[in-house]
Amino acid sequence: MSGPPGAGRARLQLACRGVVQGVGFRPLVHRLASDLALSGEVQNGPGLVRLQLEGERHALEAFLRRLPCQLPPGARLERLDPLWLPAPTRPSGAPPAGVRILDGGAERLGIDLVAAALVADRAPCGACLAELADPADRRFGYPFISCCDCGPRFSIATAEPWVRAHTTLAPFPLCPACRREFEDPADRRFHAETIACPECGPRLALWDGAGRPLAGPGGDGSTGALIRACCGRLAAGEILALQGVGGFQLLVDATNAAAVARLRRRKRRPAKPFALLVAEAGAMAPFCRLDAEERRALAEPAAPIVLLRRLLGGPEALPGVAPGSPSLGAMLPASPLHHLLAHAFGRPLVATSGNPSGEPLCTDPAEAVARLGGGAGEPITDVFLVHERAIARPLDDSVLQLIDGRPALLRRARGYAPEPLPLAPGGAPEGVVALGGDLKSAPALALDGRLWLAPHLGDLAEGRLLSRLADGLAAIERRWGGRLTRIACDAHPGYLSHQLAADQPWPRRTVQHHRAHGLAVLAEHGLPLPLLAVTWDGLGYAPGADGTSQLWGGELLLLGGPGAAPCERLVALRPFFLPGGERAMAEPRRAALGLLAAAGSWALAHPGARHSLNAFAAAERQLLLQAIASGCNSPLSTSVGRLFDAVASLLGLVQVQSFEGEGGLRLEGAAAAAPGELASWPLPLVPPEAVAGGVAAGGPSLGWLDWEPLLDALLAAIAASRA
């Protein structure tokens, strides 16, 4: 940073980084500069906003003081490093008046994982909602109302930096009224790139299941009539496919159990919880606990799905929406269109992803008709509500849960991606791409002291999602390849992400699954090494000391401790068998059988084991026990997740899962609904040599957490019950 020149006129150059595009930052600069009689230019650029201002030195210094203190909602400004220069000498005398807002050149985007200059989509702000509800306003009831503080961003961007011409709104030129607002520094839509109105912006359309246009009541094609038509169909139990912010959503009346069951059958999603769309937080009060923290989380501009704790003691509310779950996931409207529909319907709506289960989101209306409207078999949806504003990239809804009163993101996507997270100085190496696991893929890029987490992709076993990850890595290589030093991936050689990392041009570093979990928590909270990390998980690959692979999932690890080893396994759950290997991940009954077999003949003969044993045909059960005894495809695991599955099976809650994590979720739901105080059984620590596979074979150095006392008490309680 150069020092300021002497008194008099000067020139100031700034490179502003942070969340500074698509949040009204350039209009703020224009207003502040105009107030201080400064002149110059402000321009969006790759990952930053460039400023060049000229004026009296004291006015420029005042600008530097005021800028960080008057940021618009959603903006975040990193430390400024001003460059002071002498004011240029002009033969004509005075400099050009005012501040010019420039657009900047385009860098085209595909369905990118990382977009350094873009910000997340925002739910409608209070000012836009007031206009939406005002019959005297020219945008009354307009489903694409937005301003500098709200509206679509990442979901519609086709290039960087952020300007209208680089979005899917480019085909909609502004009408004279919108143009006046856009160019008026005194208007709140000054340089609002997503500005639109009924005269010049996108429009809605209602289609039947085959994609044929429909009208509202009486043949009316107005927005209000189409919304009323949708509400009538929802009230009649029909399924509506809605073109949302980051993709299509499937909506039904959440209070109509038959409609919910019909959606489950058509979507092939028999039990996984559905999310709910409600017009306001109070709509969830009859069903869930709503503290101030939950209300704040629901009202976030990101409009995430928030997991709310069910009210207990009565019959299950909204049956079929989230069977067996202790929570209901609810979100407030993420767009003006959602707002209009939710308020007009007046009851909670199921709002789930618009795709056949396990497939990528539909984003294009024609694609949605083909995939959801019965082009390949029975239709999933009955009717489509679509619009003309194209979606540039698919974005799932984000999921948030309050844990000990603090928000924790379980899925980071719409409303949060692609905005980066700051990294503590020296907290992470520069220029690293990390791929994560396969099941809930969400790769990341560490660069320039920031961490960009890509929006949640999903299960890479779906080939289209794996291709999207590969395309995203290619885009990262094109843009930042010369600055990247390595790629990190899971150590499991069978992971698709592990194999994809091997094909990249950067040196590959593999990381054990549970060490990665612990390091992620360390980075998130800025904790120093060494660190004890309790990693209770599903299954994660760990190479054994004897060259064999191990399946961890219940470990106490020392990260960055003394000595050369970056990770020491101190304590682990006592291992038990998983007959059938990976099949045990989908069948809690197999985990239960492996647990009983590991305990011994007393457990297999116990009357409390009846639910799990009876879940098999006698011949199948005997065959699996023989496989366990011979060591055939029955690996040992220390997984707490599989222990949860086993307990869920023993209690008769679920024997074969219809979705990943169902066993643990139903167990949590049963525990939450249990009357009185829950029994507590310790997991005593036994020496390493007390269990086969001690320290010499790669076992924990301090000992094992023994689940057998818990199993003994559980089987006795089940045997004593009539369940």
CSV table of N, CA and C in Angstrom, one decimal, residues 93-160:
chain,number,residue,atom,x,y,z
A,93,GLY,N,-8.9,20.9,-17.7
A,93,GLY,CA,-9.3,21.4,-16.3
A,93,GLY,C,-10.0,20.4,-15.5
A,94,ALA,N,-11.3,20.5,-15.2
A,94,ALA,CA,-12.0,19.7,-14.3
A,94,ALA,C,-12.2,18.3,-14.8
A,95,PRO,N,-12.2,17.2,-13.9
A,95,PRO,CA,-12.4,15.9,-14.3
A,95,PRO,C,-13.8,15.6,-14.7
A,96,PRO,N,-14.1,14.5,-15.3
A,96,PRO,CA,-15.5,14.2,-15.6
A,96,PRO,C,-16.3,14.1,-14.3
A,97,ALA,N,-17.6,14.6,-14.4
A,97,ALA,CA,-18.4,14.6,-13.2
A,97,ALA,C,-19.0,13.2,-12.9
A,98,GLY,N,-19.2,12.9,-11.6
A,98,GLY,CA,-19.9,11.7,-11.2
A,98,GLY,C,-19.1,10.4,-11.3
A,99,VAL,N,-19.8,9.3,-11.0
A,99,VAL,CA,-19.2,8.0,-11.0
A,99,VAL,C,-19.9,7.2,-12.1
A,100,ARG,N,-19.1,6.5,-12.9
A,100,ARG,CA,-19.7,5.7,-13.9
A,100,ARG,C,-19.7,4.2,-13.5
A,101,ILE,N,-20.8,3.5,-13.6
A,101,ILE,CA,-20.9,2.1,-13.3
A,101,ILE,C,-20.7,1.3,-14.6
A,102,LEU,N,-19.6,0.5,-14.6
A,102,LEU,CA,-19.2,-0.2,-15.8
A,102,LEU,C,-19.5,-1.7,-15.6
A,103,ASP,N,-19.8,-2.4,-16.8
A,103,ASP,CA,-20.2,-3.8,-16.7
A,103,ASP,C,-19.0,-4.8,-16.6
A,104,GLY,N,-18.0,-4.6,-17.4
A,104,GLY,CA,-16.9,-5.5,-17.4
A,104,GLY,C,-17.0,-6.6,-18.4
A,105,GLY,N,-16.0,-7.3,-18.8
A,105,GLY,CA,-16.0,-8.3,-19.8
A,105,GLY,C,-16.5,-9.6,-19.3
A,106,ALA,N,-17.0,-10.5,-20.2
A,106,ALA,CA,-17.6,-11.8,-19.8
A,106,ALA,C,-16.6,-12.9,-19.8
A,107,GLU,N,-16.8,-13.7,-18.7
A,107,GLU,CA,-16.1,-15.0,-18.7
A,107,GLU,C,-17.2,-16.1,-18.5
A,108,ARG,N,-17.4,-16.8,-19.6
A,108,ARG,CA,-18.6,-17.7,-19.7
A,108,ARG,C,-18.5,-18.8,-18.6
A,109,LEU,N,-19.7,-19.2,-18.1
A,109,LEU,CA,-19.8,-20.2,-17.1
A,109,LEU,C,-20.6,-21.4,-17.7
A,110,GLY,N,-20.3,-22.6,-17.3
A,110,GLY,CA,-21.2,-23.7,-17.5
A,110,GLY,C,-21.9,-24.0,-16.2
A,111,ILE,N,-22.1,-25.3,-16.0
A,111,ILE,CA,-22.7,-25.7,-14.7
A,111,ILE,C,-21.6,-25.8,-13.7
A,112,ASP,N,-20.9,-24.6,-13.4
A,112,ASP,CA,-19.7,-24.6,-12.6
A,112,ASP,C,-19.9,-25.0,-11.2
A,113,LEU,N,-18.9,-25.6,-10.5
A,113,LEU,CA,-18.9,-25.9,-9.1
A,113,LEU,C,-18.5,-24.6,-8.3
A,114,VAL,N,-17.6,-23.8,-8.9
A,114,VAL,CA,-17.1,-22.6,-8.2
A,114,VAL,C,-17.2,-21.4,-9.1
A,115,ALA,N,-17.8,-20.3,-8.6
A,115,ALA,CA,-17.9,-19.1,-9.3
A,115,ALA,C,-17.5,-17.9,-8.4
A,116,ALA,N,-16.2,-17.5,-8.5
A,116,ALA,CA,-15.6,-16.6,-7.5
A,116,ALA,C,-16.3,-15.3,-7.4
A,117,ALA,N,-17.0,-14.8,-8.5
A,117,ALA,CA,-17.5,-13.5,-8.5
A,117,ALA,C,-19.0,-13.4,-8.2
A,118,LEU,N,-19.6,-14.6,-8.0
A,118,LEU,CA,-21.1,-14.6,-7.9
A,118,LEU,C,-21.5,-14.8,-6.4
A,119,VAL,N,-22.8,-14.5,-6.2
A,119,VAL,CA,-23.4,-14.6,-4.9
A,119,VAL,C,-24.6,-15.6,-4.9
A,120,ALA,N,-25.1,-15.9,-3.8
A,120,ALA,CA,-26.2,-16.9,-3.7
A,120,ALA,C,-27.5,-16.2,-4.0
A,121,ASP,N,-28.5,-17.0,-4.3
A,121,ASP,CA,-29.8,-16.6,-4.5
A,121,ASP,C,-30.4,-16.1,-3.2
A,122,ARG,N,-31.3,-15.1,-3.2
A,122,ARG,CA,-31.9,-14.5,-2.0
A,122,ARG,C,-33.4,-14.6,-2.1
A,123,ALA,N,-34.1,-14.9,-1.0
A,123,ALA,CA,-35.5,-14.9,-0.9
A,123,ALA,C,-36.0,-13.4,-1.0
A,124,PRO,N,-37.2,-13.2,-1.4
A,124,PRO,CA,-37.7,-11.8,-1.6
A,124,PRO,C,-37.6,-11.0,-0.2
A,125,CYS,N,-37.1,-9.7,-0.4
A,125,CYS,CA,-36.9,-8.9,0.8
A,125,CYS,C,-38.3,-8.3,1.2
A,126,GLY,N,-38.3,-7.6,2.4
A,126,GLY,CA,-39.5,-7.0,2.9
A,126,GLY,C,-40.1,-5.9,2.0
A,127,ALA,N,-39.2,-5.1,1.4
A,127,ALA,CA,-39.7,-4.1,0.5
A,127,ALA,C,-40.3,-4.6,-0.8
A,128,CYS,N,-39.8,-5.7,-1.3
A,128,CYS,CA,-40.4,-6.3,-2.5
A,128,CYS,C,-41.7,-7.0,-2.2
A,129,LEU,N,-41.7,-7.6,-1.0
A,129,LEU,CA,-43.0,-8.3,-0.6
A,129,LEU,C,-44.1,-7.3,-0.4
A,130,ALA,N,-43.7,-6.1,0.1
A,130,ALA,CA,-44.7,-5.0,0.3
A,130,ALA,C,-45.3,-4.6,-1.0
A,131,GLU,N,-44.4,-4.4,-2.0
A,131,GLU,CA,-44.9,-4.1,-3.3
A,131,GLU,C,-45.7,-5.2,-4.0
A,132,LEU,N,-45.3,-6.4,-3.7
A,132,LEU,CA,-46.0,-7.6,-4.3
A,132,LEU,C,-47.5,-7.6,-3.8
A,133,ALA,N,-47.7,-7.1,-2.6
A,133,ALA,CA,-49.0,-7.2,-1.9
A,133,ALA,C,-49.8,-5.9,-2.1
A,134,ASP,N,-49.3,-4.9,-2.8
A,134,ASP,CA,-49.9,-3.6,-2.9
A,134,ASP,C,-50.6,-3.5,-4.2
A,135,PRO,N,-52.0,-3.4,-4.2
A,135,PRO,CA,-52.7,-3.3,-5.5
A,135,PRO,C,-52.4,-2.1,-6.3
A,136,ALA,N,-51.9,-1.1,-5.6
A,136,ALA,CA,-51.6,0.2,-6.3
A,136,ALA,C,-50.2,0.1,-7.0
A,137,ASP,N,-49.4,-0.9,-6.7
A,137,ASP,CA,-48.1,-0.9,-7.2
A,137,ASP,C,-48.1,-1.6,-8.6
A,138,ARG,N,-47.2,-1.2,-9.5
A,138,ARG,CA,-47.3,-1.8,-10.9
A,138,ARG,C,-46.7,-3.2,-10.9
A,139,ARG,N,-46.1,-3.6,-9.8
A,139,ARG,CA,-45.6,-5.0,-9.7
A,139,ARG,C,-46.5,-5.8,-8.8
A,140,PHE,N,-47.7,-5.4,-8.5
A,140,PHE,CA,-48.6,-6.1,-7.7
A,140,PHE,C,-48.8,-7.5,-8.2
A,141,GLY,N,-48.5,-8.5,-7.4
A,141,GLY,CA,-48.7,-9.9,-7.8
A,141,GLY,C,-47.8,-10.4,-8.8
A,142,TYR,N,-46.7,-9.7,-9.1
A,142,TYR,CA,-45.8,-10.1,-10.2
A,142,TYR,C,-44.8,-11.2,-9.6
A,143,PRO,N,-44.7,-12.4,-10.1
A,143,PRO,CA,-44.0,-13.5,-9.4
A,143,PRO,C,-42.5,-13.4,-9.6
A,144,PHE,N,-41.9,-12.3,-10.3
A,144,PHE,CA,-40.5,-12.2,-10.6
A,144,PHE,C,-40.0,-10.9,-10.1
A,145,ILE,N,-40.6,-10.3,-9.1
A,145,ILE,CA,-40.2,-9.1,-8.5
A,145,ILE,C,-38.9,-9.3,-7.7
A,146,SER,N,-38.0,-8.3,-7.8
A,146,SER,CA,-36.7,-8.4,-7.2
A,146,SER,C,-36.1,-7.0,-7.1
A,147,CYS,N,-34.9,-6.9,-6.4
A,147,CYS,CA,-34.2,-5.6,-6.3
A,147,CYS,C,-32.8,-5.9,-6.1
A,148,CYS,N,-32.0,-4.9,-5.6
A,148,CYS,CA,-30.6,-5.1,-5.4
A,148,CYS,C,-30.3,-6.0,-4.2
A,149,ASP,N,-31.3,-6.1,-3.3
A,149,ASP,CA,-31.2,-6.9,-2.1
A,149,ASP,C,-31.7,-8.3,-2.2
A,150,CYS,N,-32.4,-8.7,-3.2
A,150,CYS,CA,-33.0,-10.0,-3.3
A,150,CYS,C,-33.2,-10.5,-4.7
A,151,GLY,N,-33.5,-11.7,-4.9
A,151,GLY,CA,-33.8,-12.3,-6.2
A,151,GLY,C,-32.8,-13.4,-6.6
A,152,PRO,N,-33.0,-13.9,-7.7
A,152,PRO,CA,-32.1,-15.0,-8.2
A,152,PRO,C,-30.7,-14.4,-8.5
A,153,ARG,N,-29.7,-15.2,-8.3
A,153,ARG,CA,-28.3,-14.8,-8.6
A,153,ARG,C,-27.5,-16.0,-9.2
A,154,PHE,N,-27.0,-16.8,-8.4
A,154,PHE,CA,-26.2,-18.0,-8.9
A,154,PHE,C,-27.0,-18.8,-9.9
A,155,SER,N,-28.2,-19.0,-9.6
A,155,SER,CA,-29.0,-20.0,-10.4
A,155,SER,C,-29.3,-19.5,-11.8
A,156,ILE,N,-29.1,-18.2,-12.1
A,156,ILE,CA,-29.4,-17.7,-13.4
A,156,ILE,C,-28.2,-17.1,-14.1
A,157,ALA,N,-27.0,-17.2,-13.5
A,157,ALA,CA,-25.8,-16.6,-14.0
A,157,ALA,C,-25.2,-17.5,-15.1
A,158,THR,N,-24.9,-16.9,-16.3
A,158,THR,CA,-24.3,-17.6,-17.4
A,158,THR,C,-22.9,-17.2,-17.6
A,159,ALA,N,-22.4,-16.1,-16.9
A,159,ALA,CA,-21.0,-15.7,-17.1
A,159,ALA,C,-20.7,-14.8,-15.8
A,160,GLU,N,-19.4,-14.6,-15.6
A,160,GLU,CA,-19.0,-13.6,-14.6
A,160,GLU,C,-18.3,-12.5,-15.4
